Each structure stands twice: as structure tokens, then as C-alpha cells.
Coordinates of C-alpha atoms in Angstrom, one line a residue:
M1 CA 7.3 -17.4 10.2
E2 CA 7.7 -15.0 13.1
N3 CA 10.6 -13.2 11.0
Q4 CA 8.3 -12.9 8.1
E5 CA 5.6 -11.2 10.2
K6 CA 8.2 -8.5 11.2
N7 CA 9.2 -8.2 7.6
E8 CA 12.7 -9.4 8.5
V9 CA 14.7 -10.8 5.6
L10 CA 18.1 -11.4 7.1
S11 CA 19.6 -10.7 10.5
R12 CA 23.3 -10.7 11.9
A13 CA 24.5 -10.1 15.4
V14 CA 27.9 -9.0 16.6
K15 CA 28.7 -9.4 20.3
A16 CA 31.1 -6.8 21.6
G17 CA 31.6 -7.0 25.3
K18 CA 28.5 -5.6 27.0
R19 CA 27.0 -4.5 23.7
T20 CA 25.4 -6.5 20.9
Y21 CA 25.0 -4.9 17.4
F22 CA 22.2 -6.2 15.3
F23 CA 22.1 -5.8 11.4
D24 CA 18.6 -6.6 10.2
V25 CA 17.5 -6.4 6.6
K26 CA 13.8 -5.7 6.4
S27 CA 11.2 -5.3 3.6
T28 CA 8.7 -2.5 3.3
R29 CA 5.0 -3.3 2.2
T30 CA 6.1 -2.5 -1.3
E31 CA 9.0 -5.1 -0.9
E32 CA 11.8 -2.4 -0.9
L33 CA 14.7 -3.6 1.3
Y34 CA 16.3 -1.4 4.1
L35 CA 18.7 -1.9 6.9
T36 CA 18.3 -1.4 10.5
I37 CA 21.4 -1.2 12.9
T38 CA 20.6 -1.7 16.5
E39 CA 23.0 -1.3 19.4
S40 CA 21.8 -3.2 22.5
K41 CA 23.6 -2.6 25.8
R42 CA 22.8 -4.6 29.1
K43 CA 22.4 -2.2 32.0
F44 CA 21.5 -2.6 35.7
N45 CA 18.6 -0.8 37.3
A46 CA 19.7 -0.3 40.9
E47 CA 16.1 0.7 42.0
T48 CA 14.6 -2.6 41.0
G49 CA 17.7 -4.8 41.1
T50 CA 17.1 -5.9 37.7
F51 CA 18.9 -5.9 34.3
F52 CA 17.4 -4.2 31.2
Y53 CA 18.5 -3.6 27.7
E54 CA 19.0 0.0 26.3
K55 CA 18.6 -0.1 22.5
H56 CA 19.5 2.6 19.9
K57 CA 18.5 2.1 16.4
V58 CA 19.3 3.5 12.9
F59 CA 17.4 2.9 9.8
L60 CA 19.3 3.0 6.6
Y61 CA 17.6 3.1 3.2
K62 CA 19.0 1.9 0.0
E63 CA 19.3 5.3 -1.6
D64 CA 21.7 6.3 1.3
F65 CA 24.0 3.3 1.2
E66 CA 26.7 4.7 -0.9
K67 CA 27.0 8.0 1.2
F68 CA 26.8 6.0 4.4
Q69 CA 29.4 3.6 3.3
N70 CA 31.8 6.2 2.0
A71 CA 31.4 8.3 5.3
L72 CA 31.9 5.2 7.4
A73 CA 35.0 4.1 5.4
G74 CA 36.4 7.6 5.7
V75 CA 36.1 7.8 9.5
I76 CA 37.4 4.4 10.0
D77 CA 40.4 5.3 7.8
F78 CA 41.0 8.5 9.9
I79 CA 40.9 6.4 13.2
Q80 CA 43.3 3.9 11.7
T81 CA 45.7 6.4 10.0
G82 CA 45.0 9.8 11.2
K83 CA 44.5 11.0 7.6
V84 CA 41.4 13.4 7.4
P85 CA 39.0 12.2 4.6
E86 CA 38.5 14.5 1.7
E87 CA 34.8 14.2 1.5
T88 CA 32.4 16.4 3.4
M89 CA 30.4 15.1 6.2
F90 CA 27.0 16.6 4.9
E91 CA 26.3 17.5 1.4
P92 CA 23.6 20.2 1.1
E93 CA 20.6 19.2 -0.9
N94 CA 17.6 21.4 -2.0
G95 CA 18.8 24.7 -0.7
E96 CA 19.9 23.3 2.7
E97 CA 22.9 24.8 4.6
G98 CA 26.2 23.0 4.6
S99 CA 27.7 20.9 7.4
I100 CA 26.1 20.7 10.8
D101 CA 27.5 20.3 14.2
V102 CA 25.7 18.1 16.7
D103 CA 26.8 17.7 20.4
F104 CA 25.7 14.2 21.1
D105 CA 26.5 14.6 24.8
N106 CA 23.7 17.0 25.2
L107 CA 21.0 15.1 23.4
D108 CA 18.3 13.4 25.5
M109 CA 18.3 9.8 24.1
T110 CA 15.9 8.2 26.6
L111 CA 13.3 5.9 25.2

């Protein structure tokens, strides 16, 4: 019942060292399914002497599954083989510019 209140349809967890990844299928009010991927990492707060969980979440909607899957497969293949994928990272739509460069080290990701 609790999962239905949160619109959760299916959930899987992958434990990887200090991190846990959650793959949650959820439903919108119009019963469209989407995926959330959450990285949860246990950290220690030296000031309070307690542990807490830092979480980062990605929402992935059905219309983006194929592009996401292709990009993910391409970068995994690159890591495993060193072969650069042929597809582009970002395809322009509706007059947008081409690929973008993001320096994730400089992003403020505090929640």
C-alpha cells in the first residue's frame, strides 16, 4: 500500500560498496510509466558525529529510453574496448545548438 501511495510500480536496488543504486519504476497521475535512478551514498558528518545519506536522482521518461540506452551502451563499450562510439552525445532539436560541454566538478550539487 505504501508503494502505491508513492506511485511506485517496481523497485530494484544494487549495492556497490558505499553506494546503493535504486531503479524505481513509477507512474504519473495519467498512468504513464517512468524510471528514476537514485545513487545513495553513506557519508559521515564530522560536526555531529552521525552518518547521513547523500542522494542524487535522475528521472528518465519513456520517450528518452532509446537515446539513453544507446548512449549508455556506447560509453560502456568505450570503457571496455577504447572504441569511440559513432553516435553524437547530444542531438540538436528545435533549433538548439549541437553538443554541450559540462564540467561536473564545478557544479554545486548540494541538496
